[in-house]
Structure formats: C-alpha cells, structure tokens
Amino acid sequence: MKTFRGLLAVIGPLFLLCVTNAQNEESGAGAVILAEVVDPVVFRDGDEGGEEKKMIPGMLLPEGYWVETGQGGNVLLLLSNGTVVTITENSKMRVDSFDQEPFETEGTLVDDLREEPSSSNVLVDLEVGSLVVQTKKLNKKSNFEISTPLGVAGIRGTEFKMGFDPKAGIQLDVTESTVAFTPRGAGRAMAVRAGRGLSLAPGRIPIARPVFPPVAVEIEAFNGRARRSVGKTPVTFVKRSMSEASRARFLKKRNRRAPSRSRDENRENEPPADFPEPEPNEPLPPAPPPVDPIAPADPFIPRTPLSADPGSIFFPGAINRIDEFLENNMDVTQARKTGRVGKRTRELAKLGLSVGETNRFYEFNEEIQGNLLKESAATGKRLLGIDSIGQAEVDKFFRYSPEARSKMLGLPDGAFANLLKQGVDENLLMGASFGESIAASQSGNLPAAPPENSLNTRAMALAERFKDTSQSYVLEELLAEGEGVLDEAALRKGEVADLLLRDYRLGSTGATGLTSFDSSEVLANPFYQEISSLYASLENDQLVAGSAKVLGGANLIVEANSQALSPYFAGATGKTVVLSAAGSLTFEGDFSWASKPQDAARLVVMSTGETKFANGVTLKSATGDLVLSSRADMNLNGVELDVAREAVIRGMRDVSLVNTRIGADSMATVKAVRNLNVDGLSFSRGVSSILMEATTIRLSNVNFPASSMVRLNSLKGAIDGRYPNFGTAVPMADQIGRVNFLKNVSSGGNQIMTRQAFDQYGKNVMIGKTPRP
C-alpha cells in the first residue's frame, strides 16, 4: 500500500500538467508569496466577513486577502513578477487582483531577473500605512497600480515608499525610476522621478518636493533586506506558485457557481484530472491532518496549525513548496545554521535575525534578552547589529525612559553608540534635541547643561511646532542632512520653513505671524522650491530683478480693504514686495497699497496653486506696479487692475479674462503658456505699450487704445506675415498656435474684424511669433 507521501511522489510531476489544463479558459493568476512575517500581523479573508486566517512564510496570499500589521509588525511579499513589497507597521493593504501570463525561465534565481518574466496586471489597495516597493522593469503591456483614498500611483519599474494616513494624507518618495501619481478627480498624472517626492494633504493640491533623506535610507534598508531574503529563490519555484494560485482561483470560482453541490456532483466541474487513480482494491489512505509542515526539530518557525478550510492555499504539493521556500529564505537558513536553541527561540524567530545577531543575543544576560524581545523588530535588530556596543551599553539603553530611547534611536549609529558609552544624563539628553549636546557627545565633550536661548532651546521649540503636523518631514530631513545635528544654518532653514508653510489671513487690522524675509533666504529654502521656481520664471521674463522682500505662506486669504501689508510698503519706494502662497491665494475684496510716492513699491503676487478673485475686485495702487502670476490656471472675472506704471498677468498654464479692466501708464502685459482667452477687456488709460503672448490667443470684445503700441505674439505667428484669424467660423484646429479675433475686436473704437479694416484701423497692432510663450 502506498503512503500519502509516496503517492505525492508519484503524482508530483503530473500536478503542474493538471493545473495547466485547468486554465485553458482562464487567464493566469499571479502568485503572492509570503516571504517573511513579523508579528503582530493579521490576515483576513475579504470575502468571508473579515474572518481571520492563519498563515506562515512560504504560503500564498490569496487575492483579496487583507494584511493588517500592528505596532512593530511587518510583512514581506514576493510577487511572481519579481516585485518585492514590504508592508510596514500599522498598515492595512490587500492585493485586489493579480494576473500574469505564463512564462518559461529555467535555471535562474529571482536575483537574476532584470525585468519581469512575463506581462502582468497588479492592483493593490492601501487603506492605511506604508508600503516599500521594488519592482523589476515592467513590460509595456503590464500595469501596476497602488490605490489610496486620495489617489493612485502607477509604476513602471522602480523603488519607492508610499504612505497614506487619513489625517496627514499621502507621502510618496521615489529613489529609482519614476512613479506616475494621479490625485482623485484629476485628469492628469504627475510624474515623480528619482530623488523627488510628493506630499498631498486631504483637500489640498499635491506639493512636489525633494525625497526625504531618512526615507531614502529606509527604502534602501527594506529593499536590501528583501533582496537578501528572496534573491536566491529559484524562478522555477515562482512558476509553481503561479500554477497553485491559478488552481486556487479556479476552485474559488467553481465553488461560487455551485455552493450547494455535493462533492460527487462537483466532479463534472473539476479541471481535467491527470492525477493517477489508486490501483483496484488499494484504497487511498486518509489525508493527514493539516499541521505545520516544518520539521519538529526546526525551532525557528512558529508551529501554528494551518487552516483546513477550502479557501486556504494548501493542497498536494504545498508542503514541498513551503519547505523549498524556507530553504531558499536566507534569514531562516542562517538562523538554522547558528544551532542556537533555547526557551526564547520561538519569540526570537519574530526578529528575523542574522547569524551574528542571533549569537550576540545569546551573549546577553536573561534580563536584557527579555527586554530585547519586548522591543520592535527594528529596534532589536539595531541594538544587536552595532558592533561597538556591548551588554553594558544595551543595559544603559533600557534604563532610559521610553521617550529618551525613542529620541536616541533617531540618531546615526555613531552618535547613538557614543551616548550609550558616556552614559549621558537623561535630562541633558531630553534638552539636547539632537543639537549641540549631541554634537558634543560625538566628540567626547559634553556640556554641563544646555544654556538658555541656545541652539538647543530653538531646536526644542521647532520640534514642538512641527510635532503631529504634515510638515514634520522638515525636521526629519534637516536632521538627516546634519547626521543628527542641527547647527545654526539648519535651524534657520527650519525656522523659515515653519513660517512659510503656515496658512495666513490678512485682515483690516493686520496679519498675525506674517513675517518679512529677504528673497535670498526664501528662494534658497529647500522646502519652498515651487515658489522659488516660479520666481525664477519671472526673472527670465525680466518681470522681477534684484533682491525683494518676501511675505510668504502656504495658503493666503486677503480680506476686503485689508491693511495688513501697509507696514511693509512704508519707505519701500523702488523696491519689490512679494506676496507668495505655496498653495492657494484668495482676494475676498478690494485691495490697495502704496498710496504715497515714498511707498512706491512693485507688488508681486505669486501662487503655485489656484489664485481666486472675488467678482468685481479692484487691486489698486496710486504709485506702485503689479505682477500677478500662478502655476495653475488663472481666471479673472470682473476684476480691475489700476496701478501707476506697469500691470502684468503671467500664467504658467491657461489665462482667462472676462470683463476685465486694466489701467497703467506705461505697460500692460498678459502672458500664458498655453491658452489666453479674453472675452471683455478694456483699458482705463492710454497705456503706452500692450503685450499679449501665448501659444494660442483668442480675443472677443476687446478695445485697444488707438495710441497704444499693441503686440500679439503666438506660437505660429501671423498669417501671410501680417494677419490674425478673423471670426468664429475658423475651425478649432486652425486656431491653435494663432492669434484669433473671434468677435468685436477694435482699436480706438473701430472694428478690425476683416483684413481691410485691420489694414485701415489696426496699424498700431502687430501680430508676431514667440518661440517660448
């Protein structure tokens, strides 16, 4: 009589053929392999009311299963297209669907793959928390998306970290290749390239930024660990996992179609069976109970009974597959090689230690061992991985309060080890805030106490202001750049960024907290780069020059008849004052400035988001000039600009003017990068020069002063060297790149809507060409 194991040996080579035949009518399922699990982790069936499932490394994660990690928990997934995904602590995600075409690759390891072995389609739902991902180069037909409540990230082959929090929003950091992020409700994706990041708070617009250095280090650490863990896995094993995933998908769909049928009735729906039948009079032995397939002598794998329900991925072949995976998991293999078995072995397995780290653990006394096992896996591995600290230093570490320990863990290894060796007093440590005392600890000279009004006090105040805000990344990045030390220059950057990233309302009595900075300091601040870039564009257009006084924030609201800016214009004649918003900027009512000659400053209003004007608003200055600019579309409806010499509207996308009035003595400029659409524009004074410039210009109900020199420049320039398009009958395709007089365009009150009229009355109007709107 054949044993159960013996029968598996006979039918094993035929198993894949059975699965292949079963999928003639199905697209191939991709496999999601559980590579590592560090508790606390919960797996829930998305189709069965959230029922918990028991799973161990080597098993397959079924489609639609939720993975929930707790504090200190994490999970490493290996996808059959070569992608590795680390689910970090306090996260909830699922692979909603995963399709992959069958492939033929023999004799290679996962490490050997430079691109995915076959086309695939992966859809991931991230409900909360963070994922660290490294993919192989994806085929052109492939699709890999991570969906969150605020937007979707599309991946082509890259390394990145993406996190979502319902309050703070999305943080995306890319260290290799490009991720295309599309906010919910937006039509266009934003390309986030290597070395760049993106922040998106709920209800706000996405803000591009540099990648956070601490996150870049974290990405490399997680992906390095992932490569070590699964890199030696044979691709043939991955292929077999795909076959099992496809079979599981088939059986799940069949059971849904016929939930009440008996086993005999369901046989007609089985995939073609190439399994050999038992010989006559030789009954098949009963299947053994579903127990942990790991050998009892292996102390490093939790001995958790496997689920016996039909939905689990566990059937003939799975035992050998899990064994094979564990043999190719480097962390598990190294742990076995240590030969260290003790009463703490089962708990120790959760830390995923290397051989050296495991041996160091057993060198410590039982009290320290117990304390290490109470810490998160990341903390335990770090304490065991720094060669320069021993039992005495680790014992000191556990004598600090949890708050102090958390602060110390934010330091580089060298500073961390020095603090432990010197036994820094906790009061001193808590006052240092990664400042002068930390710097001194690295040199071996500790101050007796932090002086008043020192860098330490400022650092503590800055940390407190950033605490639990979406701008906490500022301090993290500064600390990473300074290797745990905040010097004077770094603190100043942080303090300026703190003020520039706040929201302000400018009222009739003032603007609490609004601070004036020199433009050199603001434009060099790495956390206000979108405004710096916009200012550089205005410099290229020669609309601003020299130093300026900057009043900046994140989102600004200017109330009607606001006097908040009056103090900044006092005695500012000949200077430039910049009012900037990294988000949106709103004028709720009329606004005036610089009414006296000695206050005749040039006001530059900039925003990287939407600039809103209440209908009928007047922006007025008797002695000053005005520049309005935005990276978003600009829409002015019923707005009047009345300034001394020059009025400028400069949009980096589309500009739309409806019933707008401009008054200036010398120059009126309206420029857009794409479309300039005007329906109702008049000039209250005989402005000397008028310039309109865009890729495409469309004008209706415009009256140019006869005394003004008017230049209208588009991408393609004039028709026949002189004329615009006339009338609304011109096809839209022919309007693109041209100046278009749609209706009621006149000069000095005379219509210039035909070539004859244009030649007679439009002598002051020139149609030109611009290479760069």
XYZ file of C-alpha atoms in Angstrom, residues 85 136 293 357 528 535 690 720:
8
model
C 6.685 44.603 -1.215
C 11.650 44.635 -11.878
C 4.807 21.252 7.560
C 22.838 38.969 15.605
C 9.684 76.357 -0.653
C 10.141 83.396 -9.184
C 0.369 96.368 -24.610
C 0.576 85.897 -44.510
